[in-house]
Coordinates of C-alpha atoms in Angstrom, one line a residue:
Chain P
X371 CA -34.9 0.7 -42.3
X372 CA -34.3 -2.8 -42.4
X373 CA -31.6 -4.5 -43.9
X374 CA -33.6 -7.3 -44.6
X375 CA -32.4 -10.2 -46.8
X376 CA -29.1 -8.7 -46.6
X377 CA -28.1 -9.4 -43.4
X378 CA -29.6 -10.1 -40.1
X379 CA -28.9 -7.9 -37.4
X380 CA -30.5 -8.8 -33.9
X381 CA -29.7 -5.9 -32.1
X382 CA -32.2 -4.2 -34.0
X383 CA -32.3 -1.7 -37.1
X384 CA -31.0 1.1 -35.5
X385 CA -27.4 -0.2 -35.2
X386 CA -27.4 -1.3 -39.0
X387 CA -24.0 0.2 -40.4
X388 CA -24.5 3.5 -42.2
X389 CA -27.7 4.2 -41.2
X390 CA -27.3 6.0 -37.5
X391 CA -25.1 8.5 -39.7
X392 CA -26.6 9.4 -42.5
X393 CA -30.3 8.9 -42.3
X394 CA -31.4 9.9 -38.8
X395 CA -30.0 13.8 -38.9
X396 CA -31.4 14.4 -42.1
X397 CA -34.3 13.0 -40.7
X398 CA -34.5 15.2 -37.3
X399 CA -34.5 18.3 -39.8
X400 CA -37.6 17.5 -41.5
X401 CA -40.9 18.4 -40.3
X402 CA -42.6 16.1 -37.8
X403 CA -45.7 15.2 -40.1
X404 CA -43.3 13.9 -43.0
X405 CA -41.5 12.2 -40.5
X406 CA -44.7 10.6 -39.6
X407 CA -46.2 9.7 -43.3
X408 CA -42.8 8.3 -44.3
X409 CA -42.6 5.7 -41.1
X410 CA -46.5 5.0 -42.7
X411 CA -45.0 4.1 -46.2
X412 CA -41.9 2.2 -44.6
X413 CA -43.0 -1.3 -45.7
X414 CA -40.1 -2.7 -43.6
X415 CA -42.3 -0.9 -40.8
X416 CA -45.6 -1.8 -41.5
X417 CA -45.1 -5.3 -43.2
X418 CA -43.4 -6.6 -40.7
X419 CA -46.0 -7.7 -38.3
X420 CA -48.5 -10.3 -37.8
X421 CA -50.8 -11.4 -40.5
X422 CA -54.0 -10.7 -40.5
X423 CA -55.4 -14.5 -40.7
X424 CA -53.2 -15.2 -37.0
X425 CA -55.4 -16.2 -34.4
X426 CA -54.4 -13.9 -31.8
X427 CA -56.0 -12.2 -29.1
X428 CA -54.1 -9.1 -29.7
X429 CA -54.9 -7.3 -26.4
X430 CA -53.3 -9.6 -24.1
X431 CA -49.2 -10.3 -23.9
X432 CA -49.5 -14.3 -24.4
X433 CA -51.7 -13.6 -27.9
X434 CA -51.9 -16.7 -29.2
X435 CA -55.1 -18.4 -29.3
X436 CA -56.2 -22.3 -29.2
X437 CA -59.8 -23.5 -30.4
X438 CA -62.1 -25.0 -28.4
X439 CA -65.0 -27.1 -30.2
X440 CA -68.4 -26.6 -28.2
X441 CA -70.9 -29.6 -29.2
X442 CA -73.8 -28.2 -30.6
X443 CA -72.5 -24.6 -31.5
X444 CA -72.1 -22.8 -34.5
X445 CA -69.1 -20.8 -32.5
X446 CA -65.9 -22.0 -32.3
X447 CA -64.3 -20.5 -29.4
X448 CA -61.1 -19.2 -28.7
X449 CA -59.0 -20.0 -25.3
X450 CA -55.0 -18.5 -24.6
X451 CA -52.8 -21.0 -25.7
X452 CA -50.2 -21.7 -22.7
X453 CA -47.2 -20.0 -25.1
X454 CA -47.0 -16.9 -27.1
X455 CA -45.9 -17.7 -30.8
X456 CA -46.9 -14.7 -32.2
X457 CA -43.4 -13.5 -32.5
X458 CA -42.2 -15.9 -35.1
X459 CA -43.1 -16.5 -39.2
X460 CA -46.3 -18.0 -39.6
X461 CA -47.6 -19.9 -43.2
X462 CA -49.9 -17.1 -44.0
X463 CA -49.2 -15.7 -47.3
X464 CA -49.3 -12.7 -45.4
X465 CA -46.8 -12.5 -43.3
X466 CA -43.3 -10.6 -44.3
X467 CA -41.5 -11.6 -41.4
X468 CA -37.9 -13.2 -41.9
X469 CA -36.8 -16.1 -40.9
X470 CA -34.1 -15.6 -38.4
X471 CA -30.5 -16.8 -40.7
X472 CA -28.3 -19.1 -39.1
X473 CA -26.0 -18.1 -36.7
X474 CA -22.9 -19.6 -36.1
X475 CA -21.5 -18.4 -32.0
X476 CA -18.3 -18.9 -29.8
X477 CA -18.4 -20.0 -26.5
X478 CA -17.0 -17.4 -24.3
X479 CA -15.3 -18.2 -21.1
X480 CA -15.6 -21.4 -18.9
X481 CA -19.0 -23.1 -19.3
X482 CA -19.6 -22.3 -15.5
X483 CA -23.7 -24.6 -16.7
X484 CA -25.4 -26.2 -13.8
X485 CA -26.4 -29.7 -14.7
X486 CA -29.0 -30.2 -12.6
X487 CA -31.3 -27.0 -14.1
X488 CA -30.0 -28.2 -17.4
X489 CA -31.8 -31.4 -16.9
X490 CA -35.1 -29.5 -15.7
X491 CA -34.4 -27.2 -19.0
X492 CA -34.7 -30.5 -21.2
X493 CA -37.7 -31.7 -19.7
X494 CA -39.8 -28.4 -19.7
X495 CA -42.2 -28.4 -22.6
X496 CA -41.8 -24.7 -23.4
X497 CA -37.8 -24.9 -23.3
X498 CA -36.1 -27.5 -24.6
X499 CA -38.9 -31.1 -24.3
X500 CA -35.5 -33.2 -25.8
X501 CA -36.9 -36.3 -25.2
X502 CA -39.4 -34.9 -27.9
X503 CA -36.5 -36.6 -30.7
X504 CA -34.1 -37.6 -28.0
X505 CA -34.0 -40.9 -25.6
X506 CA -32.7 -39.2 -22.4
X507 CA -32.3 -41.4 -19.5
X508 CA -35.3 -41.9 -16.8
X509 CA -37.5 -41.1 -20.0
X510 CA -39.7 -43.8 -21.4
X511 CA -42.0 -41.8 -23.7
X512 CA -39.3 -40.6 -26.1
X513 CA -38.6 -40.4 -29.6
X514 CA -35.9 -41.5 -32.2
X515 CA -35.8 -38.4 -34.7
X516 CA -32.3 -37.3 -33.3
X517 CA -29.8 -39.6 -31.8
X518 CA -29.8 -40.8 -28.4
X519 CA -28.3 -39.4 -25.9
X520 CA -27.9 -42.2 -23.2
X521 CA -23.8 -41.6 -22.0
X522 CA -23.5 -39.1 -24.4
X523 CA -20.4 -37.5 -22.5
X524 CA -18.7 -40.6 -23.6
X525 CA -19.0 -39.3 -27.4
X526 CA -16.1 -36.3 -25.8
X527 CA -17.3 -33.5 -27.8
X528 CA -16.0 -30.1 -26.8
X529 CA -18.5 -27.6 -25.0
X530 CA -18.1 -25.0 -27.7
X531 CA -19.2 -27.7 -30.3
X532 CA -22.1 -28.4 -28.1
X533 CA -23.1 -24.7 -27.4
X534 CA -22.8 -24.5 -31.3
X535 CA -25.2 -27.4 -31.5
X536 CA -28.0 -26.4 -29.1
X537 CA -27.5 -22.6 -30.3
X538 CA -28.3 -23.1 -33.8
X539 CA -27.5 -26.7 -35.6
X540 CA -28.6 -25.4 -38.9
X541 CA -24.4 -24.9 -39.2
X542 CA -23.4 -28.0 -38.7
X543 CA -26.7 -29.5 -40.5
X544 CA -29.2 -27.1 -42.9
X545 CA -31.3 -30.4 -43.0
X546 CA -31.9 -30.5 -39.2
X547 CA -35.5 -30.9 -37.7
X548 CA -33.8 -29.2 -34.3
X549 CA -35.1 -26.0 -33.5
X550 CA -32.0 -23.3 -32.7
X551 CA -32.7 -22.8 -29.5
X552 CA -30.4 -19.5 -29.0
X553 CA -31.5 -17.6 -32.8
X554 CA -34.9 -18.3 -31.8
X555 CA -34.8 -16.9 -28.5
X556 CA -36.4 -20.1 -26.8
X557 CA -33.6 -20.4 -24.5
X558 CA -30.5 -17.9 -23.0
X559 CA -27.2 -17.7 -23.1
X560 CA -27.3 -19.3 -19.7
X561 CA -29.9 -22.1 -20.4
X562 CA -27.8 -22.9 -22.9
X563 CA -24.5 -23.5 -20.6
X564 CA -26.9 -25.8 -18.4
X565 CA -28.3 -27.8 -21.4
X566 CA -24.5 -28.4 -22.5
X567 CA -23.6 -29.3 -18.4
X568 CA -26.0 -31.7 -18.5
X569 CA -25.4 -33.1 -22.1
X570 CA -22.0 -33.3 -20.6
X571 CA -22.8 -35.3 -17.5
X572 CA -25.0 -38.0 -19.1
X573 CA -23.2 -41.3 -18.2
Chain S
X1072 CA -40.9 21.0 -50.4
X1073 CA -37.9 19.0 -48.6
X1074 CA -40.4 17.2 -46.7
X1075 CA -42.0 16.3 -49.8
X1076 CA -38.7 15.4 -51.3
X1077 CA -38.2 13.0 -48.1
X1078 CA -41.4 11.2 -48.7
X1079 CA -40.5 10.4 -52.2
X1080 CA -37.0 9.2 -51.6
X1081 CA -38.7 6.8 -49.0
X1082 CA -40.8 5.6 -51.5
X1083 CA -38.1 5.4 -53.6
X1084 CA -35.8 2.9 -51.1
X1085 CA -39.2 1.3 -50.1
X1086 CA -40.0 -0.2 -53.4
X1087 CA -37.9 -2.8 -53.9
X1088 CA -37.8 -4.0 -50.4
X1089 CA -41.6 -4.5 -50.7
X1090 CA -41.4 -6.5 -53.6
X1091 CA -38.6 -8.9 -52.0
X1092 CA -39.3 -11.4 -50.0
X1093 CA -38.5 -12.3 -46.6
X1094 CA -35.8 -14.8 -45.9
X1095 CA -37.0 -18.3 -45.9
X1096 CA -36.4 -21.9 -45.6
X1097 CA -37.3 -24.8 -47.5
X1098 CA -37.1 -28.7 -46.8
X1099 CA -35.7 -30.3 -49.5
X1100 CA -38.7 -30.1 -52.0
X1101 CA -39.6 -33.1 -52.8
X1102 CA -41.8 -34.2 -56.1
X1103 CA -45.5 -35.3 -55.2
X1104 CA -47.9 -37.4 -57.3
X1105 CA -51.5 -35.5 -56.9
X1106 CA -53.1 -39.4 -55.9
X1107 CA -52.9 -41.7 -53.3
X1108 CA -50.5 -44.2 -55.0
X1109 CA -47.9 -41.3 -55.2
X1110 CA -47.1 -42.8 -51.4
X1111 CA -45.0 -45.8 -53.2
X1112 CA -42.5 -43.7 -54.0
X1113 CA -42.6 -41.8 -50.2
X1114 CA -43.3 -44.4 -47.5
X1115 CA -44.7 -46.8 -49.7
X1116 CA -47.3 -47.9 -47.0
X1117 CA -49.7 -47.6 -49.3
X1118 CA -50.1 -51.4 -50.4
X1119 CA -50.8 -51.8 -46.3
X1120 CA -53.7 -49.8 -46.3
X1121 CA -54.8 -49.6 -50.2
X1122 CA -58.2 -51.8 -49.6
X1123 CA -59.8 -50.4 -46.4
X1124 CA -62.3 -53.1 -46.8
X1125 CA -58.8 -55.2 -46.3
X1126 CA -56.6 -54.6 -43.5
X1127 CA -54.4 -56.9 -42.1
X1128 CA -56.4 -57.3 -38.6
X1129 CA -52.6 -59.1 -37.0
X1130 CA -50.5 -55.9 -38.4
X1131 CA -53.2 -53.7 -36.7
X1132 CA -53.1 -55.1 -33.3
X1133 CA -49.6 -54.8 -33.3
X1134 CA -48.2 -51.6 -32.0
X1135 CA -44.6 -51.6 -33.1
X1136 CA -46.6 -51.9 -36.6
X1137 CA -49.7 -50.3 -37.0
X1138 CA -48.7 -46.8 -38.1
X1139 CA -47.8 -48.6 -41.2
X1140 CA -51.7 -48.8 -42.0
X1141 CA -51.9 -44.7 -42.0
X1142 CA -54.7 -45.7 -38.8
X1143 CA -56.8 -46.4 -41.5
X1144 CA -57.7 -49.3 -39.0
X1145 CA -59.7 -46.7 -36.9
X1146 CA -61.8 -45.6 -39.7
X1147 CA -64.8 -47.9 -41.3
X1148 CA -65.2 -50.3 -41.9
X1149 CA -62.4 -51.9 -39.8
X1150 CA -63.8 -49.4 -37.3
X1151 CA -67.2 -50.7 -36.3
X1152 CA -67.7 -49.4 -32.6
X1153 CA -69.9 -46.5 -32.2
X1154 CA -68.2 -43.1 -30.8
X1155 CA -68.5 -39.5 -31.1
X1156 CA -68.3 -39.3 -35.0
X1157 CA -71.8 -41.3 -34.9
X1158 CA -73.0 -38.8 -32.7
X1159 CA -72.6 -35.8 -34.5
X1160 CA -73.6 -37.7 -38.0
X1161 CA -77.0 -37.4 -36.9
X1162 CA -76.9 -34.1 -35.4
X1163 CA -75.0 -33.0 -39.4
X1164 CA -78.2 -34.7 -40.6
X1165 CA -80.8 -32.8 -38.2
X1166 CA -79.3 -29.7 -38.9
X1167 CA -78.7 -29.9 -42.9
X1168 CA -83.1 -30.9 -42.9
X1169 CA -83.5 -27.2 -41.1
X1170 CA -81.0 -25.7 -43.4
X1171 CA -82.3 -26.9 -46.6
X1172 CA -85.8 -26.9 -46.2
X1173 CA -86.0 -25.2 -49.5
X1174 CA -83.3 -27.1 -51.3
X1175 CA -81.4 -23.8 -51.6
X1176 CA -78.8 -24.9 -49.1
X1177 CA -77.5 -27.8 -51.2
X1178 CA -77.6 -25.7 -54.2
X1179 CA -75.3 -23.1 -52.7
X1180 CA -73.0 -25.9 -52.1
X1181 CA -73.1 -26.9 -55.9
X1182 CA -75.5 -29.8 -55.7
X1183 CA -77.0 -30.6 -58.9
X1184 CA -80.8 -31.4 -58.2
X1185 CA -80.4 -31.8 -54.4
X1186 CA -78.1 -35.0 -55.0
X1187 CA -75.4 -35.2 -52.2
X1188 CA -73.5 -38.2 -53.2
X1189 CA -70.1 -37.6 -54.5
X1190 CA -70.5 -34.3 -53.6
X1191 CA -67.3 -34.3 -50.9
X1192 CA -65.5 -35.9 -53.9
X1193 CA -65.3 -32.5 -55.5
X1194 CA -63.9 -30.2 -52.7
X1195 CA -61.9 -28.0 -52.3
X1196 CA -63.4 -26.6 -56.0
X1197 CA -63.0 -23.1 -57.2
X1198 CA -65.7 -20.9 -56.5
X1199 CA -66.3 -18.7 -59.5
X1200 CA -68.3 -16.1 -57.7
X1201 CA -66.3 -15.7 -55.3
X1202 CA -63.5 -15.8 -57.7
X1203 CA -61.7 -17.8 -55.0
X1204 CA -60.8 -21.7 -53.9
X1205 CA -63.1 -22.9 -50.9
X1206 CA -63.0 -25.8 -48.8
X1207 CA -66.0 -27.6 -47.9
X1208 CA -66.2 -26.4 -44.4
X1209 CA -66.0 -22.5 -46.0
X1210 CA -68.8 -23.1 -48.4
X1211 CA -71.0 -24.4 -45.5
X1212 CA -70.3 -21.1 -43.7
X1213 CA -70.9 -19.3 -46.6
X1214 CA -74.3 -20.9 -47.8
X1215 CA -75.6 -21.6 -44.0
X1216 CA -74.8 -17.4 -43.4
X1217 CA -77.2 -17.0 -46.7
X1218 CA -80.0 -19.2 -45.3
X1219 CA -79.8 -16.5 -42.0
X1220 CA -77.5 -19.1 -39.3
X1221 CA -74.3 -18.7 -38.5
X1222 CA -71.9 -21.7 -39.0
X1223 CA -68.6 -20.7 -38.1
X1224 CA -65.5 -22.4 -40.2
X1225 CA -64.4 -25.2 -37.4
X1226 CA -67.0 -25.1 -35.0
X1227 CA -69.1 -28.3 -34.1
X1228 CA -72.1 -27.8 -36.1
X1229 CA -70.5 -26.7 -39.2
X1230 CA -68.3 -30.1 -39.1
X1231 CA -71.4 -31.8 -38.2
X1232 CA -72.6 -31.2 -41.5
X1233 CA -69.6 -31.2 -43.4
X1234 CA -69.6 -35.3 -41.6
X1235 CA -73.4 -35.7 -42.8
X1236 CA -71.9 -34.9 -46.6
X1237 CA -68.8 -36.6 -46.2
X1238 CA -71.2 -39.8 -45.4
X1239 CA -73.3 -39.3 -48.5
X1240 CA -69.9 -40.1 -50.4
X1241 CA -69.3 -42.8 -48.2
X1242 CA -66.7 -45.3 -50.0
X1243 CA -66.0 -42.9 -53.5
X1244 CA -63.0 -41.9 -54.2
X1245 CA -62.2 -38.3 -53.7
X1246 CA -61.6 -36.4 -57.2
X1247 CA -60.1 -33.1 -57.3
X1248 CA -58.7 -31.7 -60.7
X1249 CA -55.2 -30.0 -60.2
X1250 CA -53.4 -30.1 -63.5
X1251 CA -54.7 -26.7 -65.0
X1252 CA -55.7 -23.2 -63.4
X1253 CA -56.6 -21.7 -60.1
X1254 CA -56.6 -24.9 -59.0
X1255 CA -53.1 -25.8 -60.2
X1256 CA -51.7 -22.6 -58.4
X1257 CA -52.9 -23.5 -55.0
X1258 CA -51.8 -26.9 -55.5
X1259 CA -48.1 -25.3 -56.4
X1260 CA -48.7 -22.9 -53.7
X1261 CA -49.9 -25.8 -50.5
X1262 CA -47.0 -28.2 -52.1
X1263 CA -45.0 -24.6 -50.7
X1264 CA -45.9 -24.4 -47.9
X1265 CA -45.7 -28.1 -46.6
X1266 CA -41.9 -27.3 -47.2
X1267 CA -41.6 -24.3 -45.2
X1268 CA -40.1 -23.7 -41.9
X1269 CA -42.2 -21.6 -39.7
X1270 CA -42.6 -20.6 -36.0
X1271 CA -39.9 -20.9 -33.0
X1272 CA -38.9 -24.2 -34.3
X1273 CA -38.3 -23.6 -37.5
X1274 CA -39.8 -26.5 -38.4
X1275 CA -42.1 -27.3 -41.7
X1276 CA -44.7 -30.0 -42.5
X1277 CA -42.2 -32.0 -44.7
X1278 CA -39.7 -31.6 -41.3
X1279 CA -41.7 -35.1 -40.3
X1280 CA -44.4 -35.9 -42.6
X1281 CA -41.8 -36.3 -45.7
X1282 CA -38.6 -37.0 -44.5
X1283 CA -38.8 -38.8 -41.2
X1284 CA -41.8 -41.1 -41.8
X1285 CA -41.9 -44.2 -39.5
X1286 CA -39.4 -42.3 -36.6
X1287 CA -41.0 -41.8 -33.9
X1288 CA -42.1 -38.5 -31.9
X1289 CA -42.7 -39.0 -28.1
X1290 CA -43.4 -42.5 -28.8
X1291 CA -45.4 -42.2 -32.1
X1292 CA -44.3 -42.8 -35.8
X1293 CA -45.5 -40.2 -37.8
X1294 CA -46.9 -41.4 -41.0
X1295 CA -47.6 -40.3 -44.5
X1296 CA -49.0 -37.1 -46.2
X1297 CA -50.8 -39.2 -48.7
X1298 CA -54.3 -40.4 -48.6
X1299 CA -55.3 -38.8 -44.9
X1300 CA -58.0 -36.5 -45.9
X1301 CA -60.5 -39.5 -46.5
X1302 CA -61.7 -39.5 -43.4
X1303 CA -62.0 -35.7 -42.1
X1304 CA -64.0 -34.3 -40.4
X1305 CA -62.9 -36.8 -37.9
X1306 CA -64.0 -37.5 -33.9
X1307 CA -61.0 -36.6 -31.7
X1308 CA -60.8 -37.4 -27.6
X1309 CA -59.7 -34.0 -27.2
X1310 CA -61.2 -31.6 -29.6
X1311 CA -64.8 -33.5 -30.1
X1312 CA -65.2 -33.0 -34.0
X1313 CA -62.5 -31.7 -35.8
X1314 CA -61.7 -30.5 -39.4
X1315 CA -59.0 -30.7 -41.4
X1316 CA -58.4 -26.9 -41.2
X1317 CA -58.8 -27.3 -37.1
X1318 CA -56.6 -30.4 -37.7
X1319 CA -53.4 -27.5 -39.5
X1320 CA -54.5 -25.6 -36.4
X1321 CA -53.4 -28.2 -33.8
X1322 CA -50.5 -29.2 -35.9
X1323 CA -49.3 -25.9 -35.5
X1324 CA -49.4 -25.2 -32.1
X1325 CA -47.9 -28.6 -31.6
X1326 CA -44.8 -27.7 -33.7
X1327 CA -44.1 -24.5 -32.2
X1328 CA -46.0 -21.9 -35.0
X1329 CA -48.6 -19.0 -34.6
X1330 CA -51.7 -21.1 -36.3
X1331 CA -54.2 -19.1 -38.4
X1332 CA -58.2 -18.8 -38.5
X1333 CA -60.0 -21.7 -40.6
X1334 CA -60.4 -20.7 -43.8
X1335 CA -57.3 -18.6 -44.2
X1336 CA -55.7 -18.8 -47.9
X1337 CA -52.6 -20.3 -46.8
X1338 CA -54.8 -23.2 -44.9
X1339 CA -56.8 -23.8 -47.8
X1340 CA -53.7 -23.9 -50.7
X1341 CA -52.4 -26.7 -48.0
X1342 CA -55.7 -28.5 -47.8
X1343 CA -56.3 -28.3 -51.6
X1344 CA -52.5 -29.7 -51.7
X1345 CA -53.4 -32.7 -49.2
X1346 CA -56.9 -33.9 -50.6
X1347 CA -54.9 -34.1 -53.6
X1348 CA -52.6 -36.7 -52.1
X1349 CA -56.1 -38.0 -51.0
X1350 CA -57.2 -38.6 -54.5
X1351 CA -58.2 -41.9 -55.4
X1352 CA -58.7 -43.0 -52.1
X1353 CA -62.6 -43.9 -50.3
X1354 CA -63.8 -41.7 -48.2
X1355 CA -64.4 -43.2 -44.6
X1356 CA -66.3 -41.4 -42.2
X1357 CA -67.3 -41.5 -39.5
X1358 CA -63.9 -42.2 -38.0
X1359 CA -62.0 -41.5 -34.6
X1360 CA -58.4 -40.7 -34.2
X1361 CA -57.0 -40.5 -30.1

């Protein structure tokens, strides 16, 4: 059972506290059908999927779909789209999913973040595509939603405020456009290290 | 009889989870005006691009400058060079003949004696026997699917003719009535959902279109919510005719969220929210955007 609106636990709903304990052998002791019709009523089971009204092609792993506008046709077709959003909350009314909550993380350990992939990590389009709201340097096409970062190591912020930052800045900022990069799963614990490496580098 | 039990007490912990809802987040909501003038208080553009008969032609060849005319300088009549748009005018024209040979077509679409104009004005309008609120592109699928063709929501052809009506209300204001109703609700409902973060970057409408108008994305300022329904369906580079349902479609994809089929509620409650924002202001069609 989820624990939903409660409190978000990543590591799935079989670790939530209390349930391993209580629910699951009383569970193994009833017969296999009931144990099959209650999973059906779960609504934390069935509800929490994709809406209906997603356009996804649901047979492939990438399932989201982009439209493609054929003159003179009464189709409109459907292509993959080069990313798979499917996992995240959509507008449809629909959809049950949560929102992931904000997280707030500790670096742990040396940084050990190569700057170099960082910077490739920053300009990839399906990672981190900073110069989306950033002015990074050797980037003329960039934009002015978030500050820029030309010499920011000069601004001497610690790593772990950085790591914060990239992670999830809705801690330091619930008004931020910046996507949390680490609660959303768009980039790793490592990715993350080279991001702040390269952050850290920037002259 | 204790798996029965089971079943029940299931049902019993299910219940209230159902009826809560998932965690979300808002944008700051802000307060909206459903007309075009509401933008003074938002970007306050709006006296830039108020006359479209009137643009300034110096602020529009300037590009630090012209997002401040909402790219109204792309739609007529600023816009007099012939693309795409003017291309699938007269194939919206050629194919609404075929379709309403009998005048039943423009019936279905709630013409009153076969008179088109102002009838753009009107959508999205609640359909009462469908007992739901359709956009102009829906009702075109709806009504084309009764006269035996199929006109998909979004796909050329059905924008084709959705640009053919849009012409026949060529310069009158669009008109929707949101202050009581179904109509109301959706309006609520869309104002909702341009505030809510969705997809891996938990980002909503309102993230840029309310409160960072004029910064710039990748090089491009990002403009107002108000008055841009006016000239949909509109010729893109990229997508050849696109509606303002394909139009949520892209936006999504470009911000990082699962995008849903044309016609889908939630697309609809924001559409019926936007042309809101629209009202008051001439439609302009046919008109390009890169």
């Amino acid at each position: 059972m989820h624990q939903r609106g409660k409190e978000p636990r990543p590591t799935g709903f079989l670790t939530a506290p209390g349930m391993t304990g209580l629910v699951f052998p009383r569970l193994f002791r009833t017969k296999p059908g009931a144990w099959l019709v209650s999973l059906l009523l779960l609504p934390g089971v069935w509800a929490a999927e994709l809406p209906p009204d997603a356009a996804v092609d649901r047979g492939v792993p990438t399932m989201t779909l982009t439209p493609q506008v054929v003159v003179h046709s009464g189709r409109l077709e459907w292509e993959p789209f080069s990313r798979d959003l499917s996992a995240w909350p959509t507008l449809s009314h629909a959809d049950r999913r949560s929102t992931e909550k904000p997280r707030r993380v500790s670096l742990t350990g040396p940084l050990e973040g190569d700057a170099t992939r960082g910077r490739e990590l920053a300009m990839r389009r399906d990672k981190g595509f900073c110069m989306l709201c950033h002015q990074l340097p050797g980037e003329q096409w960039s934009g002015n939603f978030g500050i820029s970062l030309l010499g920011y190591r000069l601004n001497h912020h610690a790593d772990a405020d950085l790591y914060q930052q990239v992670f999830d800045p809705r801690v330091n900022n619930p008004h931020t456009a910046m996507p949390p990069y680490g609660t959303n799963r768009i980039l790793s614990d490592q990715e993350i290290r080279d991001i702040v490496a390269y952050l850290q580098s920037l002259e | 009889m204790r798996s029965l039990l089971f079943v029940l007490l299931c049902l019993g912990v299910a219940t209230p989870q159902a009826e809560s809802m998932p965690y979300r987040e808002y944008d700051a909501l802000e307060e909206y005006a459903p007309s075009v003038r509401g933008d003074m208080w938002l970007s306050g553009t709006y006296r830039l691009w108020a006359d479209p008969g009137r643009l300034d032609w110096r602020m529009a060849g300037n590009p630090e400058d012209n997002w401040k005319l909402n790219w109204k300088f792309m739609d007529p009549p600023f816009n007099q060079t012939v693309h795409g748009g003017h291309f699938a005018l007269d194939r919206g024209e050629e194919l609404f003949r075929a379709l309403n040979a009998k005048g039943r077509f423009a019936a279905c679409l709630g013409a009153r004696q076969g008179r088109l104009k102002g009838l753009r004005t009107g959508y999205p309008r609640y359909h009462a026997q469908l007992r739901r609120i359709v956009g102009l592109e829906e009702a075109i699928e709806l009504c084309a699917a009764r006269q035996g063709r199929e006109l998909q929501n979004g796909s050329y052809d059905n924008s084709a003719v959705s640009l053919f009506l849009a012409s026949k209300s060529q310069g009158m204001p669009i008109r929707i009535q949101v202050d009581k109703g179904p109509m109301q609700q959706a309006y609520a409902r869309g104002r909702k959902l341009f505030h809510m973060r969705t997809g891996r970057s938990n980002m909503a409408c309102s993230s840029c279109h309310t409160h960072r108008i004029g910064l710039k994305l990748r090089n491009v300022a990002v403009t107002t919510p108000y008055g841009d329904v006016a000239h949909f369906p509109v010729y893109r580079t990229r997508f050849q005719l696109q509606s303002l349902q394909l139009r949520f479609v892209e936006c999504n994809l470009d911000s990082g969220t699962q995008p849903l089929r044309p016609g889908s509620s939630a697309y609809t409650d924001l559409e019926v929210f936007l042309t809101a924002l629209s009202n008051g202001y001439p439609v302009s069609v046919p008109s390009e955007r890169h």
